[in-house]
Coordinates of C-alpha atoms and ligand atoms in Angstrom, one line a residue:
M1 CA 23.5 -19.6 -40.4
S2 CA 21.3 -19.2 -37.5
P3 CA 22.6 -16.8 -34.7
A4 CA 22.6 -20.4 -32.6
D5 CA 24.5 -22.1 -35.1
L6 CA 26.5 -19.0 -34.9
A7 CA 27.3 -19.2 -31.2
V8 CA 28.1 -22.8 -31.2
N9 CA 31.0 -22.1 -33.7
L10 CA 31.9 -19.9 -31.7
A11 CA 32.2 -21.2 -28.3
G12 CA 33.6 -24.7 -30.5
V13 CA 36.5 -22.3 -31.5
A14 CA 37.3 -20.9 -28.3
L15 CA 37.2 -24.3 -26.6
I16 CA 39.8 -25.3 -29.2
A17 CA 41.4 -22.2 -28.4
F18 CA 41.7 -22.9 -24.7
I19 CA 42.7 -26.7 -25.8
V20 CA 45.8 -25.0 -27.4
W21 CA 47.1 -22.9 -24.9
W22 CA 46.1 -25.3 -22.6
F23 CA 48.8 -27.7 -23.9
W24 CA 51.3 -26.5 -26.1
L25 CA 51.3 -22.7 -24.4
S26 CA 50.5 -22.1 -20.9
H27 CA 53.7 -24.6 -19.0
G28 CA 56.4 -23.2 -21.5
R29 CA 58.3 -21.6 -18.8
T30 CA 62.0 -22.9 -18.6
E31 CA 64.1 -23.0 -15.4
R32 CA 68.0 -23.0 -15.6
A33 CA 69.3 -25.5 -13.4
G34 CA 71.4 -24.4 -10.6
T35 CA 74.1 -25.6 -8.4
G36 CA 71.8 -27.9 -5.8
P37 CA 68.7 -29.9 -7.0
V38 CA 66.2 -28.8 -9.7
E39 CA 62.7 -29.3 -7.6
I40 CA 60.2 -30.8 -9.9
V41 CA 56.2 -30.6 -8.5
A42 CA 54.0 -33.1 -10.1
D43 CA 50.4 -31.7 -9.7
E44 CA 47.1 -31.1 -11.1
G45 CA 48.3 -33.2 -14.9
V46 CA 51.6 -31.2 -14.7
Y47 CA 55.4 -30.9 -13.8
T48 CA 56.3 -27.5 -12.7
P49 CA 58.4 -26.2 -14.0
S50 CA 58.0 -28.7 -17.4
R51 CA 61.4 -27.6 -18.9
I52 CA 64.4 -27.6 -17.4
E53 CA 67.8 -26.6 -18.6
V54 CA 70.2 -28.6 -17.1
P55 CA 74.4 -29.1 -17.9
A56 CA 74.9 -32.3 -20.3
G57 CA 77.8 -35.2 -19.4
R58 CA 77.8 -34.5 -15.4
P59 CA 75.1 -35.5 -12.9
V60 CA 72.1 -33.7 -11.9
V61 CA 69.9 -34.2 -9.2
L62 CA 66.1 -33.8 -9.8
R63 CA 64.4 -34.1 -6.9
F64 CA 60.0 -34.5 -7.6
L65 CA 57.8 -33.7 -5.7
R66 CA 54.6 -35.5 -6.0
K67 CA 51.3 -33.9 -4.5
D68 CA 49.4 -35.6 -6.8
P69 CA 47.6 -38.7 -5.1
S70 CA 46.5 -41.1 -8.4
P71 CA 48.1 -43.4 -9.9
C72 CA 48.7 -41.4 -13.4
A73 CA 51.5 -39.4 -11.6
E74 CA 53.5 -42.1 -9.7
K75 CA 55.8 -43.0 -12.1
V76 CA 58.3 -40.7 -13.7
L77 CA 60.3 -41.7 -17.3
I78 CA 62.8 -40.6 -19.0
D79 CA 63.0 -43.1 -22.0
R80 CA 65.6 -42.3 -24.1
I81 CA 68.3 -42.9 -21.2
G82 CA 66.1 -46.0 -19.6
V83 CA 65.2 -44.0 -16.5
A84 CA 61.9 -45.8 -14.5
V85 CA 61.3 -44.4 -11.3
E86 CA 58.1 -44.3 -8.6
L87 CA 57.4 -40.9 -6.4
P88 CA 55.7 -41.9 -3.2
V89 CA 53.2 -39.3 -2.7
G90 CA 54.0 -36.2 -0.2
E91 CA 57.6 -36.7 0.0
P92 CA 60.7 -35.7 -2.7
K93 CA 62.1 -38.1 -4.3
D94 CA 65.5 -37.4 -6.0
V95 CA 66.7 -38.9 -8.9
V96 CA 70.0 -38.7 -10.2
V97 CA 70.3 -38.6 -14.1
T98 CA 73.4 -37.6 -16.5
L99 CA 72.5 -37.0 -19.9
P100 CA 75.1 -38.0 -22.1
E101 CA 75.2 -35.6 -24.4
P102 CA 73.2 -31.8 -25.3
G103 CA 69.6 -32.1 -26.3
E104 CA 66.2 -32.8 -25.9
Y105 CA 64.9 -35.5 -22.9
E106 CA 61.3 -35.7 -22.5
F107 CA 59.9 -37.2 -19.2
T108 CA 56.6 -38.3 -18.5
C109 CA 54.1 -40.5 -16.5
D110 CA 53.7 -43.6 -17.4
M111 CA 50.8 -43.0 -19.5
R112 CA 52.1 -39.7 -21.3
M113 CA 49.5 -37.8 -19.8
Y114 CA 52.3 -35.5 -17.3
R115 CA 55.3 -34.3 -19.5
G116 CA 58.2 -32.4 -19.0
V117 CA 61.3 -32.0 -21.5
L118 CA 65.1 -32.0 -20.1
V119 CA 67.0 -29.3 -22.2
A120 CA 70.7 -30.6 -21.7
R121 CA 73.6 -28.3 -23.0
Ligands
CU1 CU1 50.0 -40.2 -16.3

């Protein structure tokens, strides 16, 4: 293997490591819902926070703030409970949900590029 090949391979490995980190590890922070609305920002391809603990069985207000004007961010879906809501750009949109039982409820954009998880307890 020539030094040039080695460099290409190392660059490939570094790129893969970066992609793994970006998609699975960099947004792993869990936020716990307090008494007020849970604020979730949609910007640059991610929801922040993207993993939120909420109580099961009672209404929770999710306050989405969409900063990303691209059509990718225009809808938020929570498939498991049949929620699909359009988000205006630059103004908060409250979505009231009740998660019927403990478990994980994914919320995503239409193309499933933006992704987050509500963890009901
Ligand atoms: Cu999208």
